[in-house]
């Protein structure tokens, strides 16, 4: 049974990054519209503008501070927290940030989290914190992956080798230079160094694939990276004669891209889950880049991720 809203509520959804979030936020928009709501999806660039001139009845955000911003501009609006990143290292998990903003929590009508692990984090780190109206909704991105698999959505029989990038410090989508990440946090040096090692390893792997196989390569750029950083340099890195074997994917749904790959080659990333759900094998390049220990130190879950991927020691073993 479809329930229609008694009035056409105006709902403003603030997404995080278009290339990562729009596929799931777009589905939410369609669902709300089917209930009779008017829905507008915005980014951080036009969030305050939409609040001032559209005056929404409800606002869906992914941070507590965004909720505070909304209430300052539209005091009567209802706030809904929709989790954008289900996994966070323990020192950066939701409980840590919520503890710093206790008063803001009470201003939200509902909190929508992906899984019960969030509740365990609150119990462990902030047992005294009262977070009202929590609803566990599952991971929308994984739901899309399961749908693609269950519906057996057909893709081209000629599959490509998928390359995932993860170099948002080196190739920031806002154009921020590397020094931006270092100036106020010298501890970021190792993080930057790890991205440099991994980037060089990944480019060399792509060169080896072009040289030693007949496969074409599809590059999926991290949502916090600048796509032009790759578009403007493919010719210089791989030569004009090889450009026809390389493509950059700019689609909005990650799972659909994964389903079109023969294998996905990537640095350590929680994106391997969608690959697992779609039965697409994953090759992790951390050993080749010599950054295994650094990534293990980020969070204990990384060790589990390593168990579900092929972790070759060199490019030759990777291609085999």
mmCIF file of C-alpha atoms in Angstrom:
data_model
loop_
_atom_site.group_PDB
_atom_site.id
_atom_site.type_symbol
_atom_site.label_atom_id
_atom_site.label_comp_id
_atom_site.label_asym_id
_atom_site.label_seq_id
_atom_site.Cartn_x
_atom_site.Cartn_y
_atom_site.Cartn_z
ATOM 1 C CA UNK A 1 0.000 0.000 0.000
ATOM 2 C CA UNK A 2 1.353 3.424 -0.982
ATOM 3 C CA UNK A 3 0.823 6.115 1.642
ATOM 4 C CA UNK A 4 0.411 9.658 0.361
ATOM 5 C CA UNK A 5 1.424 12.629 2.491
ATOM 6 C CA UNK A 6 -1.477 14.826 3.629
ATOM 7 C CA UNK A 7 0.373 17.840 2.310
ATOM 8 C CA UNK A 8 3.241 18.337 -0.107
ATOM 9 C CA UNK A 9 6.177 18.646 2.268
ATOM 10 C CA UNK A 10 9.324 20.217 0.870
ATOM 11 C CA UNK A 11 12.350 18.035 1.649
ATOM 12 C CA UNK A 12 15.913 19.249 1.121
ATOM 13 C CA UNK A 13 18.614 16.560 0.842
ATOM 14 C CA UNK A 14 22.255 17.575 1.254
ATOM 15 C CA UNK A 15 24.499 15.010 -0.405
ATOM 16 C CA UNK A 16 28.199 14.639 0.225
ATOM 17 C CA UNK A 17 29.768 13.825 -3.151
ATOM 18 C CA UNK A 18 27.777 13.447 -6.363
ATOM 19 C CA UNK A 19 29.732 10.525 -7.853
ATOM 20 C CA UNK A 20 29.470 8.516 -4.644
ATOM 21 C CA UNK A 21 26.071 9.436 -3.234
ATOM 22 C CA UNK A 22 23.680 10.487 -5.965
ATOM 23 C CA UNK A 23 22.567 6.994 -6.951
ATOM 24 C CA UNK A 24 21.241 6.280 -3.430
ATOM 25 C CA UNK A 25 20.094 9.831 -2.676
ATOM 26 C CA UNK A 26 18.335 9.875 -6.042
ATOM 27 C CA UNK A 27 16.402 6.758 -5.015
ATOM 28 C CA UNK A 28 15.428 8.440 -1.750
ATOM 29 C CA UNK A 29 14.232 11.451 -3.739
ATOM 30 C CA UNK A 30 12.062 9.229 -5.947
ATOM 31 C CA UNK A 31 10.587 7.440 -2.925
ATOM 32 C CA UNK A 32 9.698 10.712 -1.194
ATOM 33 C CA UNK A 33 8.198 12.114 -4.398
ATOM 34 C CA UNK A 34 6.042 8.997 -4.733
ATOM 35 C CA UNK A 35 4.634 9.889 -1.298
ATOM 36 C CA UNK A 36 3.691 13.343 -2.542
ATOM 37 C CA UNK A 37 6.698 15.333 -1.309
ATOM 38 C CA UNK A 38 8.631 17.939 -3.227
ATOM 39 C CA UNK A 39 12.328 17.095 -3.056
ATOM 40 C CA UNK A 40 15.491 19.019 -3.865
ATOM 41 C CA UNK A 41 18.993 17.501 -3.760
ATOM 42 C CA UNK A 42 21.847 19.952 -3.193
ATOM 43 C CA UNK A 43 25.559 19.911 -2.435
ATOM 44 C CA UNK A 44 27.563 21.877 0.119
ATOM 45 C CA UNK A 45 27.997 24.637 -2.482
ATOM 46 C CA UNK A 46 24.313 25.554 -2.646
ATOM 47 C CA UNK A 47 22.989 24.183 0.665
ATOM 48 C CA UNK A 48 22.569 27.547 2.447
ATOM 49 C CA UNK A 49 21.163 29.161 -0.707
ATOM 50 C CA UNK A 50 18.457 26.475 -0.951
ATOM 51 C CA UNK A 51 17.636 26.872 2.746
ATOM 52 C CA UNK A 52 17.210 30.642 2.445
ATOM 53 C CA UNK A 53 15.064 30.710 -0.677
ATOM 54 C CA UNK A 54 13.243 27.356 -0.667
ATOM 55 C CA UNK A 55 12.427 27.150 3.083
ATOM 56 C CA UNK A 56 12.105 23.331 3.317
ATOM 57 C CA UNK A 57 9.861 21.579 5.841
ATOM 58 C CA UNK A 58 12.470 18.886 6.379
ATOM 59 C CA UNK A 59 16.222 18.602 5.822
ATOM 60 C CA UNK A 60 18.246 15.399 5.363
ATOM 61 C CA UNK A 61 21.927 15.834 6.287
ATOM 62 C CA UNK A 62 24.948 13.670 7.074
ATOM 63 C CA UNK A 63 26.584 15.832 9.768
ATOM 64 C CA UNK A 64 25.308 17.443 12.947
ATOM 65 C CA UNK A 65 26.822 20.795 11.978
ATOM 66 C CA UNK A 66 24.809 20.824 8.756
ATOM 67 C CA UNK A 67 21.714 20.411 10.897
ATOM 68 C CA UNK A 68 22.717 23.407 13.005
ATOM 69 C CA UNK A 69 23.189 25.462 9.848
ATOM 70 C CA UNK A 70 19.715 24.504 8.644
ATOM 71 C CA UNK A 71 18.047 25.489 11.923
ATOM 72 C CA UNK A 72 19.738 28.884 11.976
ATOM 73 C CA UNK A 73 18.256 29.684 8.567
ATOM 74 C CA UNK A 74 14.930 27.803 8.860
ATOM 75 C CA UNK A 75 14.169 27.385 12.610
ATOM 76 C CA UNK A 76 10.935 25.448 11.945
ATOM 77 C CA UNK A 77 12.439 22.746 9.726
ATOM 78 C CA UNK A 78 12.676 19.110 10.860
ATOM 79 C CA UNK A 79 16.130 17.500 10.856
ATOM 80 C CA UNK A 80 16.946 13.958 9.703
ATOM 81 C CA UNK A 81 20.439 12.438 9.925
ATOM 82 C CA UNK A 82 21.209 9.982 7.100
ATOM 83 C CA UNK A 83 24.496 8.114 7.455
ATOM 84 C CA UNK A 84 26.772 8.684 4.458
ATOM 85 C CA UNK A 85 29.718 6.537 5.585
ATOM 86 C CA UNK A 86 28.848 3.423 7.532
ATOM 87 C CA UNK A 87 32.454 2.500 8.293
ATOM 88 C CA UNK A 88 34.793 4.813 10.186
ATOM 89 C CA UNK A 89 37.989 4.078 12.127
ATOM 90 C CA UNK A 90 37.207 4.002 15.852
ATOM 91 C CA UNK A 91 38.911 7.322 16.606
ATOM 92 C CA UNK A 92 36.700 9.016 13.978
ATOM 93 C CA UNK A 93 33.448 7.107 14.482
ATOM 94 C CA UNK A 94 30.043 8.714 15.015
ATOM 95 C CA UNK A 95 30.180 8.366 18.798
ATOM 96 C CA UNK A 96 33.349 10.484 18.983
ATOM 97 C CA UNK A 97 31.803 13.359 17.024
ATOM 98 C CA UNK A 98 28.399 13.087 18.701
ATOM 99 C CA UNK A 99 30.018 13.446 22.136
ATOM 100 C CA UNK A 100 31.308 16.864 21.084
ATOM 101 C CA UNK A 101 27.850 18.036 19.991
ATOM 102 C CA UNK A 102 25.464 16.732 22.649
ATOM 103 C CA UNK A 103 23.065 19.675 22.467
ATOM 104 C CA UNK A 104 22.657 19.395 18.706
ATOM 105 C CA UNK A 105 21.590 15.731 18.899
ATOM 106 C CA UNK A 106 18.332 16.659 20.633
ATOM 107 C CA UNK A 107 17.347 18.876 17.712
ATOM 108 C CA UNK A 108 17.114 15.958 15.258
ATOM 109 C CA UNK A 109 13.833 14.139 14.648
ATOM 110 C CA UNK A 110 15.451 10.889 13.513
ATOM 111 C CA UNK A 111 18.846 9.247 12.982
ATOM 112 C CA UNK A 112 19.162 6.739 10.141
ATOM 113 C CA UNK A 113 22.210 4.477 10.454
ATOM 114 C CA UNK A 114 23.400 1.616 8.255
ATOM 115 C CA UNK A 115 24.017 -1.106 10.829
ATOM 116 C CA UNK A 116 23.971 -2.130 14.480
ATOM 117 C CA UNK A 117 27.743 -1.692 14.729
ATOM 118 C CA UNK A 118 26.977 2.001 15.227
ATOM 119 C CA UNK A 119 24.995 1.152 18.357
ATOM 120 C CA UNK A 120 27.914 -0.903 19.691
ATOM 121 C CA UNK A 121 30.220 2.087 19.135
ATOM 122 C CA UNK A 122 27.909 4.323 21.137
ATOM 123 C CA UNK A 123 27.731 1.749 23.950
ATOM 124 C CA UNK A 124 31.528 1.428 24.062
ATOM 125 C CA UNK A 125 32.665 5.027 23.565
ATOM 126 C CA UNK A 126 29.715 7.119 24.752
ATOM 127 C CA UNK A 127 27.445 4.981 26.967
ATOM 128 C CA UNK A 128 26.095 8.083 28.692
ATOM 129 C CA UNK A 129 25.023 9.648 25.398
ATOM 130 C CA UNK A 130 21.296 9.580 24.659
ATOM 131 C CA UNK A 131 20.749 9.469 20.894
ATOM 132 C CA UNK A 132 16.968 9.433 20.337
ATOM 133 C CA UNK A 133 14.930 7.991 17.494
ATOM 134 C CA UNK A 134 17.571 5.760 15.911
ATOM 135 C CA UNK A 135 16.502 3.647 12.943
ATOM 136 C CA UNK A 136 18.764 0.969 11.411
ATOM 137 C CA UNK A 137 18.087 1.035 7.671
ATOM 138 C CA UNK A 138 20.902 -1.016 6.140
ATOM 139 C CA UNK A 139 23.406 0.225 3.581
ATOM 140 C CA UNK A 140 21.627 1.735 0.527
ATOM 141 C CA UNK A 141 24.715 1.238 -1.654
ATOM 142 C CA UNK A 142 24.817 -2.471 -0.848
ATOM 143 C CA UNK A 143 21.090 -2.711 -1.547
ATOM 144 C CA UNK A 144 21.761 -1.371 -5.040
ATOM 145 C CA UNK A 145 24.520 -3.931 -5.553
ATOM 146 C CA UNK A 146 22.211 -6.748 -4.451
ATOM 147 C CA UNK A 147 19.499 -5.453 -6.770
ATOM 148 C CA UNK A 148 21.853 -5.432 -9.757
ATOM 149 C CA UNK A 149 22.851 -9.001 -8.963
ATOM 150 C CA UNK A 150 19.335 -10.290 -8.248
ATOM 151 C CA UNK A 151 17.893 -8.740 -11.393
ATOM 152 C CA UNK A 152 20.826 -10.107 -13.414
ATOM 153 C CA UNK A 153 21.213 -6.759 -15.154
ATOM 154 C CA UNK A 154 23.079 -7.434 -18.383
ATOM 155 C CA UNK A 155 26.328 -5.723 -19.221
ATOM 156 C CA UNK A 156 28.695 -5.890 -22.137
ATOM 157 C CA UNK A 157 30.283 -9.296 -22.599
ATOM 158 C CA UNK A 158 33.617 -7.595 -23.277
ATOM 159 C CA UNK A 159 34.605 -6.705 -19.750
ATOM 160 C CA UNK A 160 37.395 -4.340 -18.785
ATOM 161 C CA UNK A 161 39.995 -4.326 -16.030
ATOM 162 C CA UNK A 162 38.662 -1.942 -13.381
ATOM 163 C CA UNK A 163 41.102 0.417 -11.706
ATOM 164 C CA UNK A 164 40.073 2.208 -8.508
ATOM 165 C CA UNK A 165 42.017 5.313 -7.515
ATOM 166 C CA UNK A 166 42.255 6.676 -3.979
ATOM 167 C CA UNK A 167 44.480 9.739 -4.113
ATOM 168 C CA UNK A 168 42.340 12.616 -2.866
ATOM 169 C CA UNK A 169 45.291 14.333 -1.180
ATOM 170 C CA UNK A 170 47.439 14.286 -4.327
ATOM 171 C CA UNK A 171 44.587 15.061 -6.728
ATOM 172 C CA UNK A 172 41.973 16.880 -4.652
ATOM 173 C CA UNK A 173 38.640 17.659 -6.343
ATOM 174 C CA UNK A 174 38.673 21.189 -4.902
ATOM 175 C CA UNK A 175 42.148 21.781 -6.320
ATOM 176 C CA UNK A 176 43.749 21.923 -2.870
ATOM 177 C CA UNK A 177 47.524 21.461 -3.037
ATOM 178 C CA UNK A 178 49.216 18.728 -1.032
ATOM 179 C CA UNK A 179 50.553 21.314 1.427
ATOM 180 C CA UNK A 180 46.955 22.017 2.470
ATOM 181 C CA UNK A 181 46.890 18.627 4.190
ATOM 182 C CA UNK A 182 50.276 19.060 5.831
ATOM 183 C CA UNK A 183 50.314 22.604 7.179
ATOM 184 C CA UNK A 184 48.194 21.986 10.283
ATOM 185 C CA UNK A 185 48.943 18.310 10.732
ATOM 186 C CA UNK A 186 52.496 17.168 10.186
ATOM 187 C CA UNK A 187 51.399 13.634 11.073
ATOM 188 C CA UNK A 188 49.750 13.545 7.639
ATOM 189 C CA UNK A 189 53.193 13.111 6.057
ATOM 190 C CA UNK A 190 52.996 9.307 6.201
ATOM 191 C CA UNK A 191 49.484 9.385 4.735
ATOM 192 C CA UNK A 192 50.684 11.532 1.831
ATOM 193 C CA UNK A 193 53.741 9.340 1.382
ATOM 194 C CA UNK A 194 51.502 6.248 1.243
ATOM 195 C CA UNK A 195 49.329 7.814 -1.468
ATOM 196 C CA UNK A 196 52.433 8.699 -3.500
ATOM 197 C CA UNK A 197 53.802 5.157 -3.313
ATOM 198 C CA UNK A 198 50.425 3.656 -4.175
ATOM 199 C CA UNK A 199 49.806 6.041 -7.072
ATOM 200 C CA UNK A 200 53.159 5.240 -8.696
ATOM 201 C CA UNK A 201 52.530 1.499 -8.231
ATOM 202 C CA UNK A 202 49.077 1.766 -9.794
ATOM 203 C CA UNK A 203 50.296 3.682 -12.846
ATOM 204 C CA UNK A 204 53.064 1.132 -13.401
ATOM 205 C CA UNK A 205 50.546 -1.723 -13.086
ATOM 206 C CA UNK A 206 48.374 -0.095 -15.764
ATOM 207 C CA UNK A 207 51.411 0.157 -18.045
ATOM 208 C CA UNK A 208 52.159 -3.539 -17.500
ATOM 209 C CA UNK A 209 48.548 -4.517 -18.261
ATOM 210 C CA UNK A 210 48.657 -2.558 -21.521
ATOM 211 C CA UNK A 211 52.010 -4.059 -22.467
ATOM 212 C CA UNK A 212 51.408 -7.682 -21.475
ATOM 213 C CA UNK A 213 47.664 -8.258 -22.004
ATOM 214 C CA UNK A 214 44.922 -7.455 -24.501
ATOM 215 C CA UNK A 215 42.542 -6.086 -21.893
ATOM 216 C CA UNK A 216 41.232 -2.533 -21.888
ATOM 217 C CA UNK A 217 41.236 -0.513 -18.676
ATOM 218 C CA UNK A 218 38.389 1.403 -17.037
ATOM 219 C CA UNK A 219 39.474 3.914 -14.388
ATOM 220 C CA UNK A 220 37.028 4.804 -11.622
ATOM 221 C CA UNK A 221 38.252 8.007 -9.975
ATOM 222 C CA UNK A 222 37.712 8.423 -6.230
ATOM 223 C CA UNK A 223 34.788 10.834 -5.584
ATOM 224 C CA UNK A 224 37.074 13.231 -3.697
ATOM 225 C CA UNK A 225 39.521 13.357 -6.613
ATOM 226 C CA UNK A 226 39.529 15.594 -9.699
ATOM 227 C CA UNK A 227 38.623 13.615 -12.820
ATOM 228 C CA UNK A 228 40.540 16.133 -14.944
ATOM 229 C CA UNK A 229 43.709 15.101 -13.119
ATOM 230 C CA UNK A 230 43.489 11.858 -15.105
ATOM 231 C CA UNK A 231 41.878 13.136 -18.303
ATOM 232 C CA UNK A 232 44.664 15.668 -18.783
ATOM 233 C CA UNK A 233 47.490 13.199 -18.171
ATOM 234 C CA UNK A 234 46.568 9.828 -19.694
ATOM 235 C CA UNK A 235 48.345 10.674 -22.944
ATOM 236 C CA UNK A 236 51.493 11.758 -21.111
ATOM 237 C CA UNK A 237 51.515 8.683 -18.871
ATOM 238 C CA UNK A 238 50.602 5.972 -21.374
ATOM 239 C CA UNK A 239 51.245 7.415 -24.842
ATOM 240 C CA UNK A 240 48.772 8.469 -27.508
ATOM 241 C CA UNK A 241 48.882 5.043 -29.134
ATOM 242 C CA UNK A 242 47.376 3.471 -25.988
ATOM 243 C CA UNK A 243 44.589 5.978 -25.296
ATOM 244 C CA UNK A 244 42.002 3.784 -27.034
ATOM 245 C CA UNK A 245 42.590 1.121 -24.397
ATOM 246 C CA UNK A 246 41.890 3.464 -21.482
ATOM 247 C CA UNK A 247 38.629 5.039 -20.360
ATOM 248 C CA UNK A 248 37.550 7.068 -17.341
ATOM 249 C CA UNK A 249 34.200 6.154 -15.842
ATOM 250 C CA UNK A 250 32.048 9.111 -14.751
ATOM 251 C CA UNK A 251 28.784 7.280 -14.063
ATOM 252 C CA UNK A 252 26.859 7.927 -10.855
ATOM 253 C CA UNK A 253 26.496 4.353 -9.600
ATOM 254 C CA UNK A 254 29.602 2.532 -8.422
ATOM 255 C CA UNK A 255 27.994 -0.919 -8.289
ATOM 256 C CA UNK A 256 26.891 -0.739 -11.916
ATOM 257 C CA UNK A 257 30.473 0.083 -12.922
ATOM 258 C CA UNK A 258 31.804 -2.828 -10.828
ATOM 259 C CA UNK A 259 29.413 -5.233 -12.556
ATOM 260 C CA UNK A 260 31.074 -4.398 -15.901
ATOM 261 C CA UNK A 261 34.588 -5.354 -14.771
ATOM 262 C CA UNK A 262 36.456 -8.625 -15.136
ATOM 263 C CA UNK A 263 38.452 -7.791 -12.017
ATOM 264 C CA UNK A 264 38.943 -4.677 -9.878
ATOM 265 C CA UNK A 265 42.461 -3.530 -8.967
ATOM 266 C CA UNK A 266 42.621 -1.155 -6.031
ATOM 267 C CA UNK A 267 44.511 0.146 -3.008
ATOM 268 C CA UNK A 268 42.924 -0.710 0.359
ATOM 269 C CA UNK A 269 39.320 0.485 0.244
ATOM 270 C CA UNK A 270 35.955 -0.438 1.743
ATOM 271 C CA UNK A 271 34.686 -0.450 -1.860
ATOM 272 C CA UNK A 272 35.638 -4.137 -1.973
ATOM 273 C CA UNK A 273 32.280 -4.946 -0.359
ATOM 274 C CA UNK A 274 30.306 -4.087 -3.495
ATOM 275 C CA UNK A 275 32.751 -6.196 -5.510
ATOM 276 C CA UNK A 276 32.160 -9.107 -3.135
ATOM 277 C CA UNK A 277 28.376 -8.754 -3.413
ATOM 278 C CA UNK A 278 28.640 -8.781 -7.215
ATOM 279 C CA UNK A 279 31.129 -11.698 -7.349
ATOM 280 C CA UNK A 280 33.824 -9.557 -8.960
ATOM 281 C CA UNK A 281 37.352 -10.518 -7.796
ATOM 282 C CA UNK A 282 39.549 -7.848 -6.226
ATOM 283 C CA UNK A 283 43.311 -7.418 -6.452
ATOM 284 C CA UNK A 284 44.832 -5.251 -3.729
ATOM 285 C CA UNK A 285 48.113 -3.515 -4.636
ATOM 286 C CA UNK A 286 49.307 -2.644 -1.107
ATOM 287 C CA UNK A 287 52.127 -5.210 -1.147
ATOM 288 C CA UNK A 288 53.364 -3.960 -4.498
ATOM 289 C CA UNK A 289 53.314 -0.380 -3.158
ATOM 290 C CA UNK A 290 54.885 -1.509 0.138
ATOM 291 C CA UNK A 291 52.160 0.103 2.258
ATOM 292 C CA UNK A 292 50.534 -2.948 3.885
ATOM 293 C CA UNK A 293 51.598 -2.164 7.433
ATOM 294 C CA UNK A 294 50.537 1.474 7.215
ATOM 295 C CA UNK A 295 47.007 0.507 6.178
ATOM 296 C CA UNK A 296 46.808 -2.257 8.795
ATOM 297 C CA UNK A 297 47.546 0.364 11.440
ATOM 298 C CA UNK A 298 44.559 2.480 10.367
ATOM 299 C CA UNK A 299 41.995 0.042 11.763
ATOM 300 C CA UNK A 300 41.822 -3.647 12.647
ATOM 301 C CA UNK A 301 39.099 -4.201 10.023
ATOM 302 C CA UNK A 302 41.710 -3.721 7.276
ATOM 303 C CA UNK A 303 43.154 -7.132 8.192
ATOM 304 C CA UNK A 304 39.748 -8.639 7.427
ATOM 305 C CA UNK A 305 39.635 -6.827 4.086
ATOM 306 C CA UNK A 306 42.984 -8.376 3.151
ATOM 307 C CA UNK A 307 41.462 -11.833 3.662
ATOM 308 C CA UNK A 308 38.934 -11.227 0.886
ATOM 309 C CA UNK A 309 41.319 -10.074 -1.850
ATOM 310 C CA UNK A 310 44.313 -11.278 -3.841
ATOM 311 C CA UNK A 311 47.422 -9.527 -2.522
ATOM 312 C CA UNK A 312 50.274 -10.057 -5.019
ATOM 313 C CA UNK A 313 53.864 -9.059 -4.265
ATOM 314 C CA UNK A 314 54.666 -7.743 -7.728
ATOM 315 C CA UNK A 315 53.089 -6.760 -11.020
ATOM 316 C CA UNK A 316 54.103 -10.015 -12.699
ATOM 317 C CA UNK A 317 52.141 -12.084 -10.159
ATOM 318 C CA UNK A 318 49.195 -9.697 -10.488
ATOM 319 C CA UNK A 319 48.924 -10.204 -14.240
ATOM 320 C CA UNK A 320 49.115 -13.985 -13.871
#
